[in-house]
XYZ file of C-alpha atoms in Angstrom:
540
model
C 67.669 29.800 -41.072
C 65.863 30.270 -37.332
C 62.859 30.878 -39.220
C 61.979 28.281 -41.148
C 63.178 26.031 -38.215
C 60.747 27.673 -35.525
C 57.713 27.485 -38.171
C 58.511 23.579 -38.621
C 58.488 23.223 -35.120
C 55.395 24.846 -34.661
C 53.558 23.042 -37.163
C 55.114 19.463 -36.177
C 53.240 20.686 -32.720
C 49.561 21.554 -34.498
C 49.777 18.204 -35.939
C 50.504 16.572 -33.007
C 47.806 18.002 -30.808
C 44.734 18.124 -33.637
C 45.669 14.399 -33.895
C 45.578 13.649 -30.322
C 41.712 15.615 -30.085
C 40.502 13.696 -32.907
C 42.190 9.946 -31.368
C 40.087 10.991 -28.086
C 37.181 12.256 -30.054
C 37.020 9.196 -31.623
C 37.579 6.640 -28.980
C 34.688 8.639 -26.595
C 32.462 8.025 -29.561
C 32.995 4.496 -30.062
C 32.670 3.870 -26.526
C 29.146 5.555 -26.210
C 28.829 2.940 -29.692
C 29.384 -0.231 -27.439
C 27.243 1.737 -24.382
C 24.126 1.537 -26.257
C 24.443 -1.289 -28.807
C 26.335 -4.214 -26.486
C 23.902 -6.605 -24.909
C 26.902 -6.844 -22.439
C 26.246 -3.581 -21.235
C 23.795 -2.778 -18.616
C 22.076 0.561 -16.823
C 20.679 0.543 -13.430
C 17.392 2.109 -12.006
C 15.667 1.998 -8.658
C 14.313 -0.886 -8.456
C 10.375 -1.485 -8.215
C 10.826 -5.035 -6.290
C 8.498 -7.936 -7.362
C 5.153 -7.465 -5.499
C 3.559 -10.567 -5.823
C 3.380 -12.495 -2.248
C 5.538 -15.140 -3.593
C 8.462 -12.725 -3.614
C 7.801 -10.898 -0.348
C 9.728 -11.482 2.570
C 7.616 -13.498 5.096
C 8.162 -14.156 8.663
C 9.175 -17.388 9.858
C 7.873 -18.644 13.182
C 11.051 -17.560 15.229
C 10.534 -14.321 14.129
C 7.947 -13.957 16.844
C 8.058 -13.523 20.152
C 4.565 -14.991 21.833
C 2.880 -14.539 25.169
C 1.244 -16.310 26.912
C 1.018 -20.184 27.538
C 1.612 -21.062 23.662
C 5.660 -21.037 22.635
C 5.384 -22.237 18.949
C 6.105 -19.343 16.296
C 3.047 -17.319 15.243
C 1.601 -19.344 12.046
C 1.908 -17.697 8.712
C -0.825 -18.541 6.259
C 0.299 -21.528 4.148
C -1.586 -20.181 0.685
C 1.250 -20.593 -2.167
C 0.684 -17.056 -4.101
C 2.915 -18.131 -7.173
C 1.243 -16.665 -10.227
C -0.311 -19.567 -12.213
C -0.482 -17.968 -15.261
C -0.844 -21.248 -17.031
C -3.787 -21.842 -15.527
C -5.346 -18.250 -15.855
C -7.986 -18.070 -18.418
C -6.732 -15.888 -21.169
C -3.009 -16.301 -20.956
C -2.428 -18.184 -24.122
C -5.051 -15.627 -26.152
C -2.410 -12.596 -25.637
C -0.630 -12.015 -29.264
C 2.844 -12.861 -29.747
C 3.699 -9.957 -30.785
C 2.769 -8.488 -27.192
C 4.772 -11.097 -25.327
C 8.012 -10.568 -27.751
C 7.576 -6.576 -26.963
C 8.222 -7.233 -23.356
C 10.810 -9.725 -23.806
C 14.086 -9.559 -21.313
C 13.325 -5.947 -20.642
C 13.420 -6.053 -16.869
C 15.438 -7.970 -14.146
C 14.284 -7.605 -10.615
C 17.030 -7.147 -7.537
C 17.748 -10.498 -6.366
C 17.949 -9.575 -2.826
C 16.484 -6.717 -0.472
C 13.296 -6.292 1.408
C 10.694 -4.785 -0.374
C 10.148 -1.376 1.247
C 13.439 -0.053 0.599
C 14.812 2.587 -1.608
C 18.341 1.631 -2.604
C 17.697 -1.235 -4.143
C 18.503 -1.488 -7.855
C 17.286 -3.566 -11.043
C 19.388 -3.927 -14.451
C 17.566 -3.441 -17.972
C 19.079 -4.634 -20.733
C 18.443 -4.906 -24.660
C 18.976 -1.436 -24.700
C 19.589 -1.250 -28.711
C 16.884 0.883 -29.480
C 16.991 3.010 -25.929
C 16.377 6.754 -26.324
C 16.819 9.846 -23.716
C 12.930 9.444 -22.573
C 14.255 5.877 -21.247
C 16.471 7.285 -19.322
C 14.512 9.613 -17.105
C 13.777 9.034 -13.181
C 10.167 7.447 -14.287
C 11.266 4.511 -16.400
C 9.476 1.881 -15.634
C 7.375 3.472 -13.259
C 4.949 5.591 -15.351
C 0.977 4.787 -14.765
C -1.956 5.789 -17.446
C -5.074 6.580 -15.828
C -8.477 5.694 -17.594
C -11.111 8.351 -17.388
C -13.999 6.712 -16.293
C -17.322 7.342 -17.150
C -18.791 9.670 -14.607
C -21.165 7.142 -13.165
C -18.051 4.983 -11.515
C -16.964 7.946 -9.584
C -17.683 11.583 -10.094
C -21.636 10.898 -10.120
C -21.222 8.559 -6.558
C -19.599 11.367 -5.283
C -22.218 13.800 -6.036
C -25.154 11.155 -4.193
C -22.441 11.065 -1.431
C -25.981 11.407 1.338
C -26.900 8.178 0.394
C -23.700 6.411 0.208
C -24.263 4.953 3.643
C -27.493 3.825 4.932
C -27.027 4.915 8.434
C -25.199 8.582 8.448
C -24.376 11.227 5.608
C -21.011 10.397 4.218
C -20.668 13.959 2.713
C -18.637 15.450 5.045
C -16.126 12.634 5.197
C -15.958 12.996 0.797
C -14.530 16.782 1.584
C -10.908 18.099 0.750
C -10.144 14.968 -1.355
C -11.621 12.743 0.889
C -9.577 13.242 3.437
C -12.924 14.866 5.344
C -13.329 17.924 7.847
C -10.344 19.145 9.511
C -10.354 18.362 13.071
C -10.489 21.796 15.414
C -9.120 20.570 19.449
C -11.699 22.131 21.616
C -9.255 21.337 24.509
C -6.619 23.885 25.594
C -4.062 20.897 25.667
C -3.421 20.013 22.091
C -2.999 16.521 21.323
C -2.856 16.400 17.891
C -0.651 19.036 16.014
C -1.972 22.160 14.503
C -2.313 21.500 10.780
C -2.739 18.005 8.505
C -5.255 16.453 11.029
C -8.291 15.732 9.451
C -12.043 13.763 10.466
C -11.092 10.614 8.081
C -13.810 7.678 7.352
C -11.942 4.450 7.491
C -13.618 3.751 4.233
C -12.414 7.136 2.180
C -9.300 4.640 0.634
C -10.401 5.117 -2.866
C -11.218 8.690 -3.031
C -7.844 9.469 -1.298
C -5.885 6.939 -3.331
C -7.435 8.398 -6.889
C -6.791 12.179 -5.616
C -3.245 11.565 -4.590
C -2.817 9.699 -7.830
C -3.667 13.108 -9.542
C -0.545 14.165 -8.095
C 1.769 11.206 -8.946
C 4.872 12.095 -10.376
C 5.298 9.693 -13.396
C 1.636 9.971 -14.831
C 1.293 9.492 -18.367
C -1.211 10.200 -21.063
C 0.589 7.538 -23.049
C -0.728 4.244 -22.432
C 1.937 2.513 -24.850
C 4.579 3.971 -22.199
C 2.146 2.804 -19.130
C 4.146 -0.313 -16.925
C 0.628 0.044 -14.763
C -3.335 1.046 -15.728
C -4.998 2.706 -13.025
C -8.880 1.841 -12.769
C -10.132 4.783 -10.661
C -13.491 2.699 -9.921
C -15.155 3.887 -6.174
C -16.034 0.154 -5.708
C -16.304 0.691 -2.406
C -18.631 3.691 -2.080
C -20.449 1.821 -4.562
C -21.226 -1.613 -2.965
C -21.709 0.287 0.486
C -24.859 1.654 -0.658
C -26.459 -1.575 -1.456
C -25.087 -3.997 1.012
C -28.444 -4.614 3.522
C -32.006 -5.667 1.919
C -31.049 -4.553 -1.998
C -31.361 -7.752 -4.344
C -28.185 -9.017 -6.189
C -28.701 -7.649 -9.483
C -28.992 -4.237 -8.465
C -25.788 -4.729 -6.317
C -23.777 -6.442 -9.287
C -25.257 -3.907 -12.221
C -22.339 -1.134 -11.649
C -19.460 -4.422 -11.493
C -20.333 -5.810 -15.122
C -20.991 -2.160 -16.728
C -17.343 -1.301 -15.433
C -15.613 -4.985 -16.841
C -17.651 -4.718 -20.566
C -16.446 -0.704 -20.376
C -13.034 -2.096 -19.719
C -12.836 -5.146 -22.356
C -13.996 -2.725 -25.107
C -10.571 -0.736 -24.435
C -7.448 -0.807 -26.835
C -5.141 -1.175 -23.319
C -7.107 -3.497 -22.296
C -6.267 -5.810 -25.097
C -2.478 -5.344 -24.508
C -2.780 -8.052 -21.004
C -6.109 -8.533 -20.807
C -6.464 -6.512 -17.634
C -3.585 -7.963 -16.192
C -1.481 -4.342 -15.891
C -4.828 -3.112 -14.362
C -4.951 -2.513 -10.995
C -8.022 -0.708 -8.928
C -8.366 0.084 -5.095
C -10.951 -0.659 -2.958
C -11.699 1.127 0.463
C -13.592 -2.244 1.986
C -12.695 -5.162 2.797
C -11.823 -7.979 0.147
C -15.045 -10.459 0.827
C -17.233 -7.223 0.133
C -16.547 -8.064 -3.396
C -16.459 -11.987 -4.079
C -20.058 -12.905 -3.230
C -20.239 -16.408 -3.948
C -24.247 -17.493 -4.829
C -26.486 -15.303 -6.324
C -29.017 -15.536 -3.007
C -30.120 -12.313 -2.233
C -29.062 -13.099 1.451
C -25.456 -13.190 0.669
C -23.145 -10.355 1.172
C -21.250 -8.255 -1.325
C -20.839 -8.083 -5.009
C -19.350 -10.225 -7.548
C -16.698 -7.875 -8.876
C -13.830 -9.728 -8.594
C -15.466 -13.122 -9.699
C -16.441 -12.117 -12.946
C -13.740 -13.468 -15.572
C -12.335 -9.849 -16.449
C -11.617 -8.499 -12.946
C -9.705 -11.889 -12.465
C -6.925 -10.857 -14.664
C -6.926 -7.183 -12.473
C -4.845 -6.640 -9.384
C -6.908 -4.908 -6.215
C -5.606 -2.551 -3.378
C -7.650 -2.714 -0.442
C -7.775 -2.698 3.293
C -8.074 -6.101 4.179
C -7.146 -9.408 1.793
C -9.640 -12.367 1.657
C -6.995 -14.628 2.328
C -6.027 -16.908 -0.510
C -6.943 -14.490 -3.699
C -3.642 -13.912 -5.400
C -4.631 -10.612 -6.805
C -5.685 -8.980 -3.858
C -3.126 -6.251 -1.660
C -3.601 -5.216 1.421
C -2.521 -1.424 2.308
C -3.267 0.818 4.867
C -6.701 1.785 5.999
C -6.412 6.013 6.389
C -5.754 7.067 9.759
C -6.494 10.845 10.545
C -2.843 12.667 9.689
C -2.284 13.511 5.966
C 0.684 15.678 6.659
C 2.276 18.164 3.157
C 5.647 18.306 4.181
C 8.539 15.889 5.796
C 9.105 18.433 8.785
C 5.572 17.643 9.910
C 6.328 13.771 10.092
C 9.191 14.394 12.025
C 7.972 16.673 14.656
C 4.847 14.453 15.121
C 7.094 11.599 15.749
C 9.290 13.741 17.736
C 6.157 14.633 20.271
C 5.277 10.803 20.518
C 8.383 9.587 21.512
C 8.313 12.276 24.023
C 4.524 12.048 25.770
C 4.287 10.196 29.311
C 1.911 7.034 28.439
C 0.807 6.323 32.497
C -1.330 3.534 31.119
C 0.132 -0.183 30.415
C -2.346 -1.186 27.515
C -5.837 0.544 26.766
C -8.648 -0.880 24.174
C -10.681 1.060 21.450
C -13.990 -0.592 20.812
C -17.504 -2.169 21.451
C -18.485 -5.682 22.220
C -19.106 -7.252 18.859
C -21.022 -10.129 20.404
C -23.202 -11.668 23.142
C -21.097 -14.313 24.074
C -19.483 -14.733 26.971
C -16.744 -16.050 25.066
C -16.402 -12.902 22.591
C -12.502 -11.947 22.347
C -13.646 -8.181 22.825
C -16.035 -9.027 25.563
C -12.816 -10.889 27.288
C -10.706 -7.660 26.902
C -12.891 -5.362 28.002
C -13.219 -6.970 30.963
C -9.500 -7.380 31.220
C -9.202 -3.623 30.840
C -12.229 -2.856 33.602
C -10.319 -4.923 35.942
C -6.905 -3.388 35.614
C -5.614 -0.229 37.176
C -3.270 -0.366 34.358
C -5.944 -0.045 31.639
C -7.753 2.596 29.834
C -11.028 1.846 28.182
C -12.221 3.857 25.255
C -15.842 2.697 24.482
C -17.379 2.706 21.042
C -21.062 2.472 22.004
C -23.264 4.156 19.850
C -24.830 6.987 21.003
C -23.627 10.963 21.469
C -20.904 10.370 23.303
C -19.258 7.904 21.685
C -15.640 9.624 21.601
C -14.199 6.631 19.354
C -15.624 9.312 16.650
C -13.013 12.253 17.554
C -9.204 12.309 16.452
C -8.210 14.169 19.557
C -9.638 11.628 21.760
C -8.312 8.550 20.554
C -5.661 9.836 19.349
C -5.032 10.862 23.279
C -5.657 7.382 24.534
C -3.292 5.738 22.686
C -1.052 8.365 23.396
C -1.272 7.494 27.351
C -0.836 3.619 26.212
C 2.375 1.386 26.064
C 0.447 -0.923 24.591
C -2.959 -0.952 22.723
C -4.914 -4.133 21.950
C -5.841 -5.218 18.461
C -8.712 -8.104 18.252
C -10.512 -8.631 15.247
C -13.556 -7.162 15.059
C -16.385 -7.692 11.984
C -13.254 -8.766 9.938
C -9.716 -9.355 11.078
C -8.313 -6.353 10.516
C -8.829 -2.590 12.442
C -8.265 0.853 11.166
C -7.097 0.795 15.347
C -4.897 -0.979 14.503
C -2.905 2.047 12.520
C -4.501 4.762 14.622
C -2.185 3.291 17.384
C 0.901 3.024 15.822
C 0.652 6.825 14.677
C 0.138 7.429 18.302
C 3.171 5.526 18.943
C 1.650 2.870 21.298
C 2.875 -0.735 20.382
C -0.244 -2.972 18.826
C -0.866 -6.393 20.744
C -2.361 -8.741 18.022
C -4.830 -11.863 18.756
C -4.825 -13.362 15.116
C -2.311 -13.376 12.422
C -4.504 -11.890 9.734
C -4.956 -9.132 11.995
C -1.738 -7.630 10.411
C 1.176 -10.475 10.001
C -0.265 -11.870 6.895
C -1.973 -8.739 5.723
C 0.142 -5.692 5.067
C 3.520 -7.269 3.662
C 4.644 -4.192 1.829
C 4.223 -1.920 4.641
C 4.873 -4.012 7.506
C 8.244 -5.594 8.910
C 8.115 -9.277 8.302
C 9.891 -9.897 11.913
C 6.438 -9.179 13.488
C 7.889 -8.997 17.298
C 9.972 -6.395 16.207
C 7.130 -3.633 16.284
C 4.350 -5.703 18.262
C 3.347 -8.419 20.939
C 1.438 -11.457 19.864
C -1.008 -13.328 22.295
C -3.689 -16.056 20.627
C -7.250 -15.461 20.911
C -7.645 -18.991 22.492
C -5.585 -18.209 25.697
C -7.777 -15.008 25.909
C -10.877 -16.902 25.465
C -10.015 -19.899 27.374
C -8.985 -17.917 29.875
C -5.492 -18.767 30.306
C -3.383 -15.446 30.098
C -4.128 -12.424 31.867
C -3.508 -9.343 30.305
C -2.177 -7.067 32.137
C 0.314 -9.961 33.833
C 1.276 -11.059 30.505
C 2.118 -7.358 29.064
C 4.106 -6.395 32.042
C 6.473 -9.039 31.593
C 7.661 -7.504 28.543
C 10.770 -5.871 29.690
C 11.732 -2.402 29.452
C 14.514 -2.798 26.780
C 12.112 -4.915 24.896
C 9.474 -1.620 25.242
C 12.089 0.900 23.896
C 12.474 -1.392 21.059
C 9.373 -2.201 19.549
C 8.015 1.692 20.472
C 11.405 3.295 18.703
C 10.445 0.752 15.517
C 6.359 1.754 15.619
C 7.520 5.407 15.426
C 9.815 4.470 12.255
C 6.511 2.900 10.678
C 4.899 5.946 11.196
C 5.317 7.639 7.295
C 4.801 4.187 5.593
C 1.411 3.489 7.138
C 0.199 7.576 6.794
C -1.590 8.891 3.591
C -0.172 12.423 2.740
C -2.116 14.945 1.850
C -3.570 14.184 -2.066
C -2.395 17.708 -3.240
C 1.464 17.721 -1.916
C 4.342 15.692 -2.691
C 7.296 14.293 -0.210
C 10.438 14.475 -1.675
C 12.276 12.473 0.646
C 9.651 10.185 2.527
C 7.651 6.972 1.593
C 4.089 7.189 2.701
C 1.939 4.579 2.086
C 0.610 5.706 -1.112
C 4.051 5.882 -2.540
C 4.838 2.142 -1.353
C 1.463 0.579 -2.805
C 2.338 2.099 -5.946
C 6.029 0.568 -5.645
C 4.670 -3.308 -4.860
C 1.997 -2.721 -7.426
C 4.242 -1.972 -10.102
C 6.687 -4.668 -8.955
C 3.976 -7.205 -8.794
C 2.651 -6.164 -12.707
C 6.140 -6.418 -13.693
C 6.367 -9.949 -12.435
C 2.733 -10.897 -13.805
C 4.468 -9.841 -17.481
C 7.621 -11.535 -17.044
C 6.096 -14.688 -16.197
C 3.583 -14.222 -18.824
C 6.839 -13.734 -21.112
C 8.371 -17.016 -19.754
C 5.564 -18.896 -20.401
C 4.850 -18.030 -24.011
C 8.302 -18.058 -24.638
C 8.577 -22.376 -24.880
């Protein structure tokens, strides 16, 4: 009789447990069900944070500190950069069937600066999600056209006539980052490896090699969020800025946009999840007239390139498609532990000098801002003056020595020069030495994605006028600043450092944003709001 019992009890206990695995079984099943097929449910990923202008942060006038006689708020420019897609020629050709593709697909963070990490999005309508949408490059992958030779490879290879007035050759080397720099001086100021001879207008050729590298290419444009139009438009106006008529200047421009319309992703936005960089200045490229007097090209006139977006060093002011980043500076480091021991060694270094300057005399007049500051700087004690004459010993040309200058410096002056913007500007802060600004579109309403938008927080403002009209004096004004106040905005320049550097094209970081990495963040972000709002609009 204990048999039969025991074998009953065992078998009451099978049951029991196989129908207990295949409950769970079952309810981990139907919960993976309602994961991917309930518009309730929503995944996050890092979010790439709307990069128009409209949704960057921008500083209000208490956020700076002034010097000098004025005490109003340092004036942001006033240009409203909403996108007006309805006005946009083009918008209300794209097919329906486009717009419906990219329907509620992405919501952007509601809140957070732009330049950081944590931030986080939610996608939804995730019915007909797979594994590949789930990898760390949703959303962020980029499909790179390959040119025809003549937009890049072929300028490249002319690279001695590039520039009218010196060989640009040796500046186009390793990835057009340009000689490596060799310190002569037993005293090193610059670290042993990553410092290279960079031309302030090598953006493009740096940009498109680093791109090479990217982490979330694709040779799928369908899974593209971004088109990448690796175009040398800089290199290429360059060569025919002085005494070359406009049709020869404008020939490579509209052989570039008819290449581009005749393209199947083209057709998808009509250019507008195309985005190129440009290592000039943004007027360079909207020539107004057709007199053969007037400056530039007409790339970004003509009625394709309108739809594009365009990286560059310096924005024209009121052109909604135009970003600034960067210009290069001279350390494209491969590795984190080389950003943090150079910005160990600046925070370290003695600076014996109060301010210093970087430049040449742009002008005649006696009422030139540079001509004011350079004789600010010959009168002070407290000054060091780095000329940039031409000649053979002009040492604005070598790393090491400015580099060294603004090493010395607690502060280093900013003015605008042939535009409003300097690549001093950036050589300084990677020396550590706190940039004093004359004009806002020296940097405040320039570099948005890179920059913090409480502009006292990393440098000292003083207008061009009280220069000019003689009602500040330098030195007086700059050593009011007090001490704390130094520490501050020095400690914040040295955390700038990485976002305003251009790594090394053939290396990744892992851990650190250079500049690179952010302009590809705010350009996606500011694609992804171009489509949304193209989706809102054709969706009434």
């Amino acid at each position: 009789m204990d048999k039969p019992s025991l074998k009953n009890y065992f078998d009451q206990l099978r049951f029991v447990f196989f129908t207990s695995l295949i409950f769970c079984v079952s309810l981990l099943l139907l919960e993976y069900y309602w994961a991917i097929n309930d518009q309730d449910i929503t995944f996050l990923f890092l979010n790439m944070n709307d990069a128009n202008h409209a949704h960057m942060p921008k500083a209000s006038p208490s956020s700076f500190k002034f010097y000098g006689n004025r005490t109003t708020g340092c004036p942001r420019k006033s240009t409203n950069y909403s996108i007006q897609i309805n006005k946009t020629k083009g918008v209300s050709d794209i097919p329906r069937a486009i717009i419906e593709n990219h329907t509620d697909t992405i919501v952007s963070a509601a809140n957070g600066e732009g330049h950081r990490r944590d931030n986080v999005g939610l996608v939804k309508n995730l019915s007909t999600m797979t594994t590949r949408n789930l990898d760390t490059c949703s959303s962020q992958y980029i499909y790179v056209y390959d040119l025809p030779s003549r937009f890049n490879v072929e300028l490249l290879k002319n690279c001695h006539s590039l520039v009218k007035w010196f060989d640009m050759c040796p500046y186009m080397s390793n990835f057009g980052l340009g000689v490596k720099v060799v310190e002569k001086a037993k005293k090193k100021v610059l670290m042993k490896e990553s410092w290279y001879v960079t031309n302030q207008f090598a953006l493009e050729v740096i940009f498109h090699n680093t791109m090479k590298h990217y982490k979330c290419l694709t040779n799928d444009s369908s899974l593209a969020s971004a088109i990448y139009v690796p175009y040398y438009l800089g290199l290429d106006v360059g060569q025919y800025l002085w005494g070359v008529n406009v049709s020869v200047r404008d020939a490579s421009p509209k052989e570039l946009v008819k290449w581009l319309a005749q393209q199947p992703e083209w057709k998808r936005m009509w250019g507008r999840d195309h985005f190129m960089v440009g290592g000039r200045v943004g007027w360079d490229f909207r020539r107004v007239t057709d007199e053969n007097d007037d400056w530039g090209t007409k790339l970004m006139l003509l009625p394709e390139a309108r739809n594009m977006s365009l990286l560059l060093i310096e924005s024209g002011g009121s052109n909604e498609n135009e970003f600034p980043i960067p210009y290069p500076t001279y350390f494209h480091p491969s590795k984190e532990m080389e950003i943090l021991q150079w910005q160990e060694k600046v925070r370290k270094v003695k600076r014996p000098y109060l301010f210093s300057f970087a430049g040449a005399s742009r002008s005649k007049a006696s009422s030139s801002i540079r001509n004011e500051l350079i004789k600010h700087c010959q009168s002070s004690n407290s000054c060091k003056l780095l000329d940039c004459h031409n000649g053979q010993n002009n040492y604005c040309e070598d790393p090491a020595q400015v580099i060294k200058v603004f090493q010395n410096s607690v502060f280093c002056l900013q003015p605008p020069g042939d535009s409003f913007t300097r690549r001093s500007t950036f050589d300084s802060i990677l020396a550590g030495c706190i940039p004093v600004f004359f004009h806002p579109e020296s940097a405040y309403n320039q570099y948005l994605w890179h920059f913090p938008r409480n502009g006292s927080s990393y440098s000292v403002y003083i207008t061009d006028r009280d220069v000019t009209e003689k009602k500040v004096m330098i030195n007086e004004t700059l050593s009011k600043v007090s001490k704390r106040e130094v520490l501050a905005m020095r400690e914040e320049v040295i955390r700038l450092i990485p976002r305003i550097i251009y790594r090394n094209p053939s290396s990744r970081l892992e851990t650190v944003e250079d500049a690179f990495e952010i302009a590809v963040k705010g350009i996606l972000g500011r694609i992804e709001a171009v489509r949304r709002e193209i989706t809102n609009v054709n969706r009434f």
